[in-house]
mmCIF file of C-alpha atoms in Angstrom:
data_model
loop_
_atom_site.group_PDB
_atom_site.id
_atom_site.type_symbol
_atom_site.label_atom_id
_atom_site.label_comp_id
_atom_site.label_asym_id
_atom_site.label_seq_id
_atom_site.Cartn_x
_atom_site.Cartn_y
_atom_site.Cartn_z
ATOM 1 C CA MET A 30 152.983 83.987 135.347
ATOM 2 C CA ARG A 31 156.579 84.621 137.638
ATOM 3 C CA SER A 32 154.500 83.265 140.383
ATOM 4 C CA VAL A 33 152.789 80.351 138.796
ATOM 5 C CA LEU A 34 156.301 79.176 137.600
ATOM 6 C CA PHE A 35 157.950 79.776 141.227
ATOM 7 C CA ILE A 36 154.956 77.531 142.856
ATOM 8 C CA LEU A 37 155.282 74.938 139.808
ATOM 9 C CA PHE A 38 159.350 75.143 140.643
ATOM 10 C CA ALA A 39 158.409 74.684 144.610
ATOM 11 C CA ILE A 40 156.365 71.658 143.849
ATOM 12 C CA ILE A 41 158.792 69.863 141.479
ATOM 13 C CA GLY A 42 162.027 70.400 144.085
ATOM 14 C CA ASN A 43 160.232 68.822 146.888
ATOM 15 C CA SER A 44 158.977 65.977 145.001
ATOM 16 C CA TRP A 45 159.374 62.544 145.033
ATOM 17 C CA PRO A 46 160.521 60.217 142.440
ATOM 18 C CA ALA A 47 158.753 59.534 140.100
ATOM 19 C CA LEU A 48 157.186 56.172 138.842
ATOM 20 C CA ALA A 49 156.146 54.438 135.547
ATOM 21 C CA ALA A 50 152.703 54.117 134.435
ATOM 22 C CA PRO A 51 150.319 53.742 131.815
ATOM 23 C CA VAL A 52 149.733 56.955 129.890
ATOM 24 C CA THR A 53 145.955 56.759 128.451
ATOM 25 C CA PHE A 54 144.266 56.433 131.360
ATOM 26 C CA ASN A 55 144.718 56.992 135.146
ATOM 27 C CA THR A 56 143.478 54.541 137.425
ATOM 28 C CA ALA A 57 147.028 52.979 137.411
ATOM 29 C CA LEU A 58 148.845 56.308 139.122
ATOM 30 C CA PRO A 59 151.163 55.147 141.904
ATOM 31 C CA VAL A 60 150.955 57.004 145.142
ATOM 32 C CA SER A 61 151.959 56.418 148.535
ATOM 33 C CA GLN A 62 150.111 56.947 151.902
ATOM 34 C CA GLY A 63 150.596 60.865 152.207
ATOM 35 C CA GLU A 64 151.955 61.293 149.267
ATOM 36 C CA THR A 65 150.219 63.518 146.580
ATOM 37 C CA ILE A 66 150.140 63.145 142.487
ATOM 38 C CA VAL A 67 149.895 65.436 139.641
ATOM 39 C CA ARG A 68 149.548 64.596 136.020
ATOM 40 C CA GLY A 69 149.193 67.394 133.599
ATOM 41 C CA GLN A 70 148.401 65.854 129.752
ATOM 42 C CA VAL A 71 147.522 68.739 126.999
ATOM 43 C CA ILE A 72 146.050 66.040 124.570
ATOM 44 C CA TYR A 73 144.880 66.305 120.639
ATOM 45 C CA GLY A 74 142.837 64.171 118.975
ATOM 46 C CA GLU A 75 140.813 64.630 115.847
ATOM 47 C CA ALA A 76 137.842 62.325 114.139
ATOM 48 C CA SER A 77 136.356 62.712 111.137
ATOM 49 C CA GLY A 78 134.282 62.101 108.150
ATOM 50 C CA GLY A 79 131.621 62.405 105.733
ATOM 51 C CA GLY A 80 133.250 65.940 104.591
ATOM 52 C CA ALA A 81 133.175 67.029 108.902
ATOM 53 C CA LYS A 82 135.777 67.208 110.780
ATOM 54 C CA PHE A 83 136.274 66.756 115.301
ATOM 55 C CA THR A 84 139.192 68.244 116.846
ATOM 56 C CA ILE A 85 140.412 68.077 120.710
ATOM 57 C CA LYS A 86 141.928 70.112 122.142
ATOM 58 C CA ASN A 87 142.362 69.040 125.814
ATOM 59 C CA LEU A 88 144.493 69.532 129.053
ATOM 60 C CA ALA A 89 143.472 67.006 131.785
ATOM 61 C CA LEU A 90 144.668 68.139 134.898
ATOM 62 C CA ALA A 91 144.507 64.458 137.208
ATOM 63 C CA THR A 92 145.431 64.269 141.043
ATOM 64 C CA GLY A 93 145.360 61.763 143.187
ATOM 65 C CA TYR A 94 146.182 61.287 147.239
ATOM 66 C CA GLY A 95 146.936 57.866 149.230
ATOM 67 C CA VAL A 96 144.690 58.162 152.202
ATOM 68 C CA THR A 97 146.434 54.472 153.632
ATOM 69 C CA SER A 98 148.582 52.137 151.744
ATOM 70 C CA LYS A 99 146.122 50.787 150.278
ATOM 71 C CA LEU A 100 143.734 53.358 149.988
ATOM 72 C CA ALA A 101 144.128 56.162 147.010
ATOM 73 C CA LEU A 102 141.558 59.092 146.024
ATOM 74 C CA PHE A 103 141.076 61.172 142.597
ATOM 75 C CA GLY A 104 139.945 63.544 140.826
ATOM 76 C CA VAL A 105 140.879 64.171 137.220
ATOM 77 C CA ILE A 106 139.170 67.777 135.238
ATOM 78 C CA PRO A 107 139.055 68.653 132.305
ATOM 79 C CA PHE A 108 139.453 72.302 130.462
ATOM 80 C CA ALA A 109 138.580 71.392 126.253
ATOM 81 C CA GLN A 110 138.414 73.225 123.162
ATOM 82 C CA LYS A 111 136.154 70.654 121.070
ATOM 83 C CA ARG A 112 135.347 72.126 117.433
ATOM 84 C CA LEU A 113 133.589 70.580 114.566
ATOM 85 C CA GLN A 114 133.424 71.254 110.966
ATOM 86 C CA THR A 115 131.296 70.484 108.479
ATOM 87 C CA PRO A 116 130.581 72.076 104.801
ATOM 88 C CA ILE A 117 127.583 74.421 106.359
ATOM 89 C CA ALA A 118 128.918 74.926 109.788
ATOM 90 C CA HIS A 119 131.888 75.433 112.412
ATOM 91 C CA ARG A 120 130.670 75.379 115.571
ATOM 92 C CA GLN A 121 132.696 74.737 118.768
ATOM 93 C CA SER A 122 132.967 75.246 122.658
ATOM 94 C CA THR A 123 135.581 76.048 124.915
ATOM 95 C CA GLY A 124 135.661 75.219 129.080
ATOM 96 C CA PHE A 125 135.089 73.144 131.623
ATOM 97 C CA GLY A 126 134.464 69.363 130.371
ATOM 98 C CA ASP A 127 133.055 67.093 133.535
ATOM 99 C CA ALA A 128 135.016 66.068 136.556
ATOM 100 C CA ARG A 129 136.228 62.661 136.949
ATOM 101 C CA VAL A 130 136.470 61.837 140.952
ATOM 102 C CA PHE A 131 137.429 58.098 142.300
ATOM 103 C CA ALA A 132 138.714 56.294 145.077
ATOM 104 C CA ARG A 133 141.315 52.543 144.111
ATOM 105 C CA TYR A 134 141.460 50.828 147.563
ATOM 106 C CA THR A 135 144.197 47.633 146.848
ATOM 107 C CA MET A 136 142.855 43.941 147.878
ATOM 108 C CA ILE A 137 145.580 41.844 146.346
ATOM 109 C CA GLN A 138 149.173 42.576 147.358
ATOM 110 C CA ARG A 139 151.046 39.695 146.638
ATOM 111 C CA ASP A 140 155.227 41.096 146.968
ATOM 112 C CA GLY A 141 158.218 38.874 146.018
ATOM 113 C CA ARG A 142 161.585 39.932 145.641
ATOM 114 C CA GLY A 143 161.708 42.255 142.921
ATOM 115 C CA ASN A 144 158.184 41.625 141.657
ATOM 116 C CA THR A 145 154.859 42.582 143.019
ATOM 117 C CA PHE A 146 151.061 41.684 142.060
ATOM 118 C CA ARG A 147 148.019 43.722 143.052
ATOM 119 C CA ILE A 148 144.453 44.097 142.373
ATOM 120 C CA ALA A 149 142.550 46.975 143.078
ATOM 121 C CA PRO A 150 139.212 47.913 142.359
ATOM 122 C CA PHE A 151 138.065 51.531 142.076
ATOM 123 C CA ILE A 152 134.371 53.212 142.289
ATOM 124 C CA GLY A 153 133.852 56.635 141.691
ATOM 125 C CA ALA A 154 131.740 58.838 139.534
ATOM 126 C CA LYS A 155 131.444 61.750 136.812
ATOM 127 C CA LEU A 156 130.343 65.192 137.945
ATOM 128 C CA PRO A 157 128.799 67.540 135.693
ATOM 129 C CA LEU A 158 131.038 70.688 135.713
ATOM 130 C CA GLY A 159 130.614 70.920 132.487
ATOM 131 C CA ALA A 160 128.598 73.131 130.585
ATOM 132 C CA SER A 161 125.358 71.700 128.863
ATOM 133 C CA ASN A 162 123.203 73.634 127.305
ATOM 134 C CA ARG A 163 125.624 75.524 125.379
ATOM 135 C CA LYS A 164 124.188 77.453 122.411
ATOM 136 C CA ASP A 165 124.776 79.555 119.065
ATOM 137 C CA GLN A 166 123.777 81.256 116.707
ATOM 138 C CA LEU A 167 122.434 78.150 115.148
ATOM 139 C CA GLY A 168 120.691 76.854 118.730
ATOM 140 C CA ARG A 169 122.221 74.454 120.826
ATOM 141 C CA LEU A 170 125.321 72.848 120.197
ATOM 142 C CA PRO A 171 125.737 69.251 119.011
ATOM 143 C CA GLN A 172 125.663 67.093 122.424
ATOM 144 C CA ALA A 173 129.382 65.949 120.970
ATOM 145 C CA VAL A 174 129.986 69.920 121.033
ATOM 146 C CA GLN A 175 128.668 70.618 124.783
ATOM 147 C CA PRO A 176 131.466 70.650 127.572
ATOM 148 C CA GLY A 177 129.794 68.049 129.993
ATOM 149 C CA SER A 178 127.099 66.143 130.018
ATOM 150 C CA GLY A 179 125.076 67.912 132.618
ATOM 151 C CA THR A 180 124.881 63.952 134.089
ATOM 152 C CA VAL A 181 125.825 62.528 136.792
ATOM 153 C CA ASP A 182 127.508 59.275 136.003
ATOM 154 C CA GLY A 183 128.432 56.375 137.776
ATOM 155 C CA PHE A 184 131.636 54.218 136.871
ATOM 156 C CA GLY A 185 133.466 51.532 138.171
ATOM 157 C CA GLY A 186 136.140 48.728 137.911
ATOM 158 C CA VAL A 187 139.262 46.594 138.589
ATOM 159 C CA ILE A 188 142.767 47.347 137.956
ATOM 160 C CA MET A 189 145.517 44.868 138.090
ATOM 161 C CA THR A 190 149.104 45.618 138.144
ATOM 162 C CA LEU A 191 152.001 43.328 138.178
ATOM 163 C CA ALA A 192 155.717 44.188 137.649
ATOM 164 C CA ASN A 193 158.638 42.920 137.824
ATOM 165 C CA THR A 194 162.418 44.609 137.673
ATOM 166 C CA LYS A 195 162.349 45.091 134.142
ATOM 167 C CA TRP A 196 158.723 45.544 132.786
ATOM 168 C CA GLN A 197 155.240 46.482 134.459
ATOM 169 C CA ASN A 198 152.038 44.813 132.732
ATOM 170 C CA ASP A 199 148.730 47.307 134.234
ATOM 171 C CA THR A 200 145.189 45.978 133.190
ATOM 172 C CA GLN A 201 141.587 47.255 133.981
ATOM 173 C CA ILE A 202 138.589 46.590 133.199
ATOM 174 C CA SER A 203 135.584 49.135 133.609
ATOM 175 C CA PHE A 204 131.739 49.777 133.177
ATOM 176 C CA GLN A 205 130.213 53.702 132.999
ATOM 177 C CA THR A 206 126.738 53.753 133.402
ATOM 178 C CA ASN A 207 125.084 57.311 132.453
ATOM 179 C CA GLY A 208 122.552 59.693 133.199
ATOM 180 C CA SER A 209 120.523 61.807 131.748
ATOM 181 C CA ALA A 210 120.313 65.473 131.241
ATOM 182 C CA ASN A 211 118.326 67.875 128.329
ATOM 183 C CA GLY A 212 116.569 64.503 127.445
ATOM 184 C CA PHE A 213 119.883 63.045 126.070
ATOM 185 C CA GLN A 214 121.325 60.210 127.776
ATOM 186 C CA ALA A 215 124.846 59.036 125.926
ATOM 187 C CA GLY A 216 125.107 54.614 126.161
ATOM 188 C CA ARG A 217 126.172 53.160 128.254
ATOM 189 C CA SER A 218 130.204 51.758 128.093
ATOM 190 C CA PHE A 219 132.335 48.809 129.024
ATOM 191 C CA ARG A 220 136.206 49.381 128.982
ATOM 192 C CA ALA A 221 139.607 47.156 128.885
ATOM 193 C CA ASP A 222 142.420 48.985 128.484
ATOM 194 C CA THR A 223 146.353 47.148 128.810
ATOM 195 C CA SER A 224 149.923 48.849 129.295
ATOM 196 C CA LEU A 225 153.106 47.152 129.323
ATOM 197 C CA GLN A 226 155.715 49.343 130.565
ATOM 198 C CA VAL A 227 158.938 48.160 129.413
ATOM 199 C CA ARG A 228 162.804 49.830 130.768
ATOM 200 C CA LEU A 229 164.959 50.409 128.032
ATOM 201 C CA HIS A 230 168.299 49.624 128.007
ATOM 202 C CA ASP A 231 170.500 47.318 130.154
ATOM 203 C CA GLN A 232 170.488 50.063 132.520
ATOM 204 C CA ALA A 233 172.480 49.165 135.246
ATOM 205 C CA LEU A 234 169.503 49.285 138.189
ATOM 206 C CA THR A 235 170.712 51.896 140.903
ATOM 207 C CA SER A 236 168.157 54.560 142.990
ATOM 208 C CA LYS A 237 171.777 57.039 141.357
ATOM 209 C CA LYS A 238 170.913 57.088 138.111
ATOM 210 C CA ALA A 239 169.315 60.538 136.929
ATOM 211 C CA ALA A 240 166.750 59.151 134.114
ATOM 212 C CA TYR A 241 165.738 55.805 132.739
ATOM 213 C CA LEU A 242 163.808 55.730 129.445
ATOM 214 C CA TYR A 243 160.693 53.631 129.096
ATOM 215 C CA ALA A 244 158.868 51.845 125.709
ATOM 216 C CA VAL A 245 155.104 51.545 126.437
ATOM 217 C CA LEU A 246 152.823 49.752 124.337
ATOM 218 C CA GLU A 247 149.188 50.685 124.781
ATOM 219 C CA ALA A 248 145.656 48.525 124.229
ATOM 220 C CA GLY A 249 142.256 49.280 124.572
ATOM 221 C CA ILE A 250 138.667 48.174 123.543
ATOM 222 C CA GLU A 251 135.637 49.919 124.135
ATOM 223 C CA LEU A 252 132.207 48.821 123.717
ATOM 224 C CA ARG A 253 129.743 51.794 123.944
ATOM 225 C CA ALA A 254 125.879 51.166 123.704
ATOM 226 C CA ARG A 255 123.789 53.510 121.839
ATOM 227 C CA ASP A 256 122.609 56.755 122.991
ATOM 228 C CA ARG A 257 119.248 57.424 123.246
ATOM 229 C CA LEU A 258 117.180 60.728 123.608
ATOM 230 C CA ASN A 259 113.891 61.361 125.259
ATOM 231 C CA GLY A 260 113.998 58.071 125.789
ATOM 232 C CA SER A 261 113.696 56.436 122.744
ATOM 233 C CA GLU A 262 117.559 55.045 121.058
ATOM 234 C CA ILE A 263 119.435 56.466 118.174
ATOM 235 C CA ALA A 264 120.265 54.461 115.192
ATOM 236 C CA ILE A 265 123.512 55.581 114.258
ATOM 237 C CA SER A 266 125.156 56.339 117.998
ATOM 238 C CA GLY A 267 127.505 54.368 119.770
ATOM 239 C CA ALA A 268 130.435 52.753 118.962
ATOM 240 C CA ASP A 269 133.299 49.937 119.586
ATOM 241 C CA GLN A 270 136.592 50.244 118.617
ATOM 242 C CA ILE A 271 140.276 48.786 119.750
ATOM 243 C CA ASN A 272 142.891 51.443 120.241
ATOM 244 C CA LEU A 273 146.578 50.390 119.989
ATOM 245 C CA ALA A 274 148.508 53.635 121.893
ATOM 246 C CA PRO A 275 152.750 53.259 121.742
ATOM 247 C CA ALA A 276 154.000 55.233 124.101
ATOM 248 C CA LEU A 277 157.483 56.766 126.267
ATOM 249 C CA GLN A 278 157.973 58.058 128.996
ATOM 250 C CA LEU A 279 161.087 59.967 130.512
ATOM 251 C CA ALA A 280 161.180 59.139 134.372
ATOM 252 C CA THR A 281 163.993 60.850 136.419
ATOM 253 C CA LEU A 282 164.186 61.527 140.143
ATOM 254 C CA ARG A 283 161.590 64.158 140.289
ATOM 255 C CA TRP A 284 159.167 64.335 137.627
ATOM 256 C CA ILE A 285 157.570 61.930 134.340
ATOM 257 C CA ALA A 286 157.840 63.038 130.680
ATOM 258 C CA GLU A 287 155.305 61.124 128.376
ATOM 259 C CA ILE A 288 153.887 60.773 124.700
ATOM 260 C CA SER A 289 151.775 58.325 122.867
ATOM 261 C CA PHE A 290 150.419 58.153 120.210
ATOM 262 C CA LEU A 291 146.580 56.669 119.893
ATOM 263 C CA LEU A 292 145.721 54.885 116.748
ATOM 264 C CA PRO A 293 142.043 53.319 116.590
ATOM 265 C CA VAL A 294 142.921 50.270 114.835
ATOM 266 C CA TRP A 295 139.398 48.829 114.374
ATOM 267 C CA GLN A 296 136.134 51.084 115.025
ATOM 268 C CA ASN A 297 132.244 50.020 114.514
ATOM 269 C CA THR A 298 130.438 53.457 114.444
ATOM 270 C CA ASN A 299 126.705 51.726 113.929
ATOM 271 C CA GLY A 300 126.810 53.957 110.840
ATOM 272 C CA ALA A 301 127.702 57.519 111.708
ATOM 273 C CA ALA A 302 129.903 59.171 109.487
ATOM 274 C CA ILE A 303 132.672 60.402 111.551
ATOM 275 C CA SER A 304 135.453 58.372 113.251
ATOM 276 C CA SER A 305 138.224 58.801 115.262
ATOM 277 C CA ASP A 306 141.426 59.214 113.716
ATOM 278 C CA PHE A 307 143.859 59.454 116.304
ATOM 279 C CA GLN A 308 144.865 60.576 119.976
ATOM 280 C CA THR A 309 148.037 62.279 121.137
ATOM 281 C CA ARG A 310 149.080 62.917 124.235
ATOM 282 C CA ILE A 311 151.980 64.686 125.949
ATOM 283 C CA GLY A 312 152.363 64.878 129.816
ATOM 284 C CA LEU A 313 154.075 65.710 132.826
ATOM 285 C CA ARG A 314 153.694 63.804 135.927
ATOM 286 C CA ILE A 315 154.722 64.266 139.253
ATOM 287 C CA ASN A 316 154.697 63.527 143.034
ATOM 288 C CA TYR A 317 155.128 65.179 146.076
ATOM 289 C CA MET B 3 203.230 53.163 188.553
ATOM 290 C CA LYS B 4 200.477 55.359 189.441
ATOM 291 C CA SER B 5 200.167 56.342 185.773
ATOM 292 C CA LYS B 6 200.353 52.877 184.579
ATOM 293 C CA LEU B 7 197.219 52.328 186.816
ATOM 294 C CA ILE B 8 195.256 55.509 185.436
ATOM 295 C CA VAL B 9 195.980 53.892 181.874
ATOM 296 C CA ALA B 10 195.037 50.351 182.719
ATOM 297 C CA GLY B 11 191.626 52.194 184.067
ATOM 298 C CA LEU B 12 191.597 54.514 181.444
ATOM 299 C CA LEU B 13 191.082 51.146 179.141
ATOM 300 C CA PHE B 14 188.563 49.304 181.075
ATOM 301 C CA ALA B 15 186.783 52.431 181.509
ATOM 302 C CA SER B 16 186.765 52.619 177.197
ATOM 303 C CA LEU B 17 185.696 49.435 177.022
ATOM 304 C CA SER B 18 182.364 49.550 179.570
ATOM 305 C CA VAL B 19 181.058 52.955 178.532
ATOM 306 C CA PRO B 20 178.230 52.781 175.545
ATOM 307 C CA ALA B 21 180.498 52.811 172.042
ATOM 308 C CA LEU B 22 178.235 55.436 171.607
ATOM 309 C CA GLY B 23 178.035 57.117 168.074
ATOM 310 C CA GLU B 24 179.665 53.527 166.486
ATOM 311 C CA ASP B 25 178.278 52.594 162.679
ATOM 312 C CA GLN B 26 176.564 49.682 162.094
ATOM 313 C CA GLN B 27 175.289 47.863 159.027
ATOM 314 C CA THR B 28 171.383 46.728 159.047
ATOM 315 C CA LYS B 29 170.626 44.890 155.600
ATOM 316 C CA ILE B 30 167.097 45.459 155.080
ATOM 317 C CA ARG B 31 164.908 42.944 152.775
ATOM 318 C CA VAL B 32 162.130 44.119 150.569
ATOM 319 C CA ASP B 33 159.564 42.318 148.534
ATOM 320 C CA GLY B 34 157.899 44.197 146.051
ATOM 321 C CA MET B 35 159.972 46.500 144.832
ATOM 322 C CA THR B 36 160.365 47.015 141.054
ATOM 323 C CA CYS B 37 161.743 50.044 139.536
ATOM 324 C CA PRO B 38 164.620 52.120 140.167
ATOM 325 C CA PHE B 39 162.710 55.643 141.230
ATOM 326 C CA CYS B 40 160.675 53.352 144.016
ATOM 327 C CA ALA B 41 163.927 52.708 145.975
ATOM 328 C CA ALA B 42 164.451 55.546 146.019
ATOM 329 C CA THR B 43 161.277 57.121 147.734
ATOM 330 C CA THR B 44 162.081 54.441 150.330
ATOM 331 C CA GLU B 45 166.038 55.356 150.316
ATOM 332 C CA LYS B 46 165.207 59.555 150.775
ATOM 333 C CA ALA B 47 162.942 58.046 154.123
ATOM 334 C CA LEU B 48 165.730 55.921 155.395
ATOM 335 C CA SER B 49 168.155 58.436 155.507
ATOM 336 C CA GLU B 50 165.887 60.956 156.708
ATOM 337 C CA VAL B 51 166.062 58.607 160.038
ATOM 338 C CA SER B 52 168.757 60.304 162.769
ATOM 339 C CA GLY B 53 171.723 58.644 162.795
ATOM 340 C CA VAL B 54 171.888 57.128 159.498
ATOM 341 C CA LYS B 55 174.734 58.050 157.114
ATOM 342 C CA SER B 56 174.363 55.993 153.911
ATOM 343 C CA VAL B 57 171.588 54.268 152.161
ATOM 344 C CA HIS B 58 171.979 52.145 149.252
ATOM 345 C CA THR B 59 169.868 49.617 147.293
ATOM 346 C CA ASP B 60 169.834 46.546 145.102
ATOM 347 C CA LEU B 61 166.773 46.035 143.435
ATOM 348 C CA GLU B 62 167.781 42.572 141.657
ATOM 349 C CA LYS B 63 168.532 41.417 146.031
ATOM 350 C CA GLY B 64 165.918 43.133 147.094
ATOM 351 C CA VAL B 65 167.756 44.352 149.897
ATOM 352 C CA ILE B 66 168.321 47.728 151.193
ATOM 353 C CA THR B 67 171.692 48.138 153.071
ATOM 354 C CA VAL B 68 171.917 50.380 155.297
ATOM 355 C CA CYS B 69 175.388 52.372 157.726
ATOM 356 C CA ALA B 70 174.110 54.160 160.875
ATOM 357 C CA THR B 71 175.040 54.699 164.337
ATOM 358 C CA LYS B 72 174.029 51.995 166.276
ATOM 359 C CA GLU B 73 171.175 54.469 168.298
ATOM 360 C CA SER B 74 168.894 55.289 164.804
ATOM 361 C CA LYS B 75 165.702 53.352 164.659
ATOM 362 C CA LEU B 76 166.023 51.103 162.556
ATOM 363 C CA ASP B 77 163.709 48.538 164.904
ATOM 364 C CA GLU B 78 161.086 46.038 163.272
ATOM 365 C CA VAL B 79 158.222 48.171 163.981
ATOM 366 C CA SER B 80 159.740 51.221 162.434
ATOM 367 C CA LEU B 81 161.181 49.230 159.131
ATOM 368 C CA LYS B 82 157.410 47.816 158.964
ATOM 369 C CA GLU B 83 155.865 50.822 159.238
ATOM 370 C CA MET B 84 158.016 52.664 157.084
ATOM 371 C CA LEU B 85 157.925 49.863 154.185
ATOM 372 C CA LEU B 86 154.390 49.993 154.323
ATOM 373 C CA LYS B 87 153.552 53.728 154.208
ATOM 374 C CA LYS B 88 155.638 53.097 150.313
ATOM 375 C CA GLY B 89 153.375 50.196 149.481
ATOM 376 C CA PHE B 90 156.430 47.563 149.847
ATOM 377 C CA THR B 91 156.952 44.576 152.256
ATOM 378 C CA TYR B 92 159.222 44.615 154.843
ATOM 379 C CA VAL B 93 160.492 40.889 155.466
ATOM 380 C CA SER B 94 163.882 40.655 157.605
ATOM 381 C CA LYS B 95 166.374 42.723 158.540
ATOM 382 C CA GLU B 96 170.985 41.354 159.114
ATOM 383 C CA ILE B 97 172.845 43.509 161.609
ATOM 384 C CA SER B 98 177.037 43.452 161.270
ATOM 385 C CA ASN B 99 179.259 44.982 162.993
ATOM 386 C CA THR B 100 180.844 47.493 160.436
ATOM 387 C CA CYS B 101 179.804 49.536 157.412
ATOM 388 C CA LYS B 102 181.327 48.263 154.873
ATOM 389 C CA ALA B 103 181.439 49.955 151.106
ATOM 390 C CA THR B 104 178.742 49.418 148.514
#
């Protein structure tokens, strides 16, 4: 435990100043050439309906490295506990989920006095790190409770950043296509997310100040096509959802602490009884 | 007379020898810096340059003011490369012979 704390303090002690960024997505994480960024988030989410309750406790570790001033590589590894409680059974799994790796390339950068506009496409893959065929005394766990999908999935998109000295907006669109494992294929998904980070107070703009507080408001839409089982579409599957997530970020010279509360404002579950209730995130981020 | 000649000689010598260790102020115009801590990353990198004594950033104006010895390596190529690595755009620099308090 001591050695872990020592390593943590050593990393923070050598860290670079941290910058505001979206809380609920990682594609806009700022990282300069030769720098590494690490973000750890504890995510807790609940979904319920029809007498059932699904909870997820997830520790997600994201890291990125600036290969050049334009190219950055990222990886995200989750460790989650998923639990499904129904009137007749409790089923759960704990373990590493699927890892995501992606590369981002800043294609357009227009810098002005105290402002910047950047467009960066990204492309990546979801790798089947998590177990996908866990069983309990009742048999194979439902797909939603499995730690991983068992498939290699591809995703890509574009992130756009517009920033000045008072606020920053990051907007991404992304698309994911999924492979098939154990006869199951998750539906393709499309996401659009936007994040507005506003520096609170009319604080003097100086790099010498110890900390800044940012108010963040994020919104996202996810359209998920129906899943397939043994080639046939599952009627009660897939979902469309619009989320809103207010958040706070405390940015210091060494680290950024962040907290967000995501609420679905509209959902279409295609007849599925369970729908998302909320998701909270608490995280810490450092650059070094 | 001899001492007057020595003093005059020393004065002449002091004027003709390069002014080692003298400070100068460099104002660097940078585009793309939007947050206080973006500025801090650049300040940290600049302060690690040999001879740099102080660094101050005015984000609204996009200007970094560096006080450093004349021998410090703050040429355009180095600055451009350093700022590019940080994700910003070097625009220009302006040198004056005295460091003013910022």
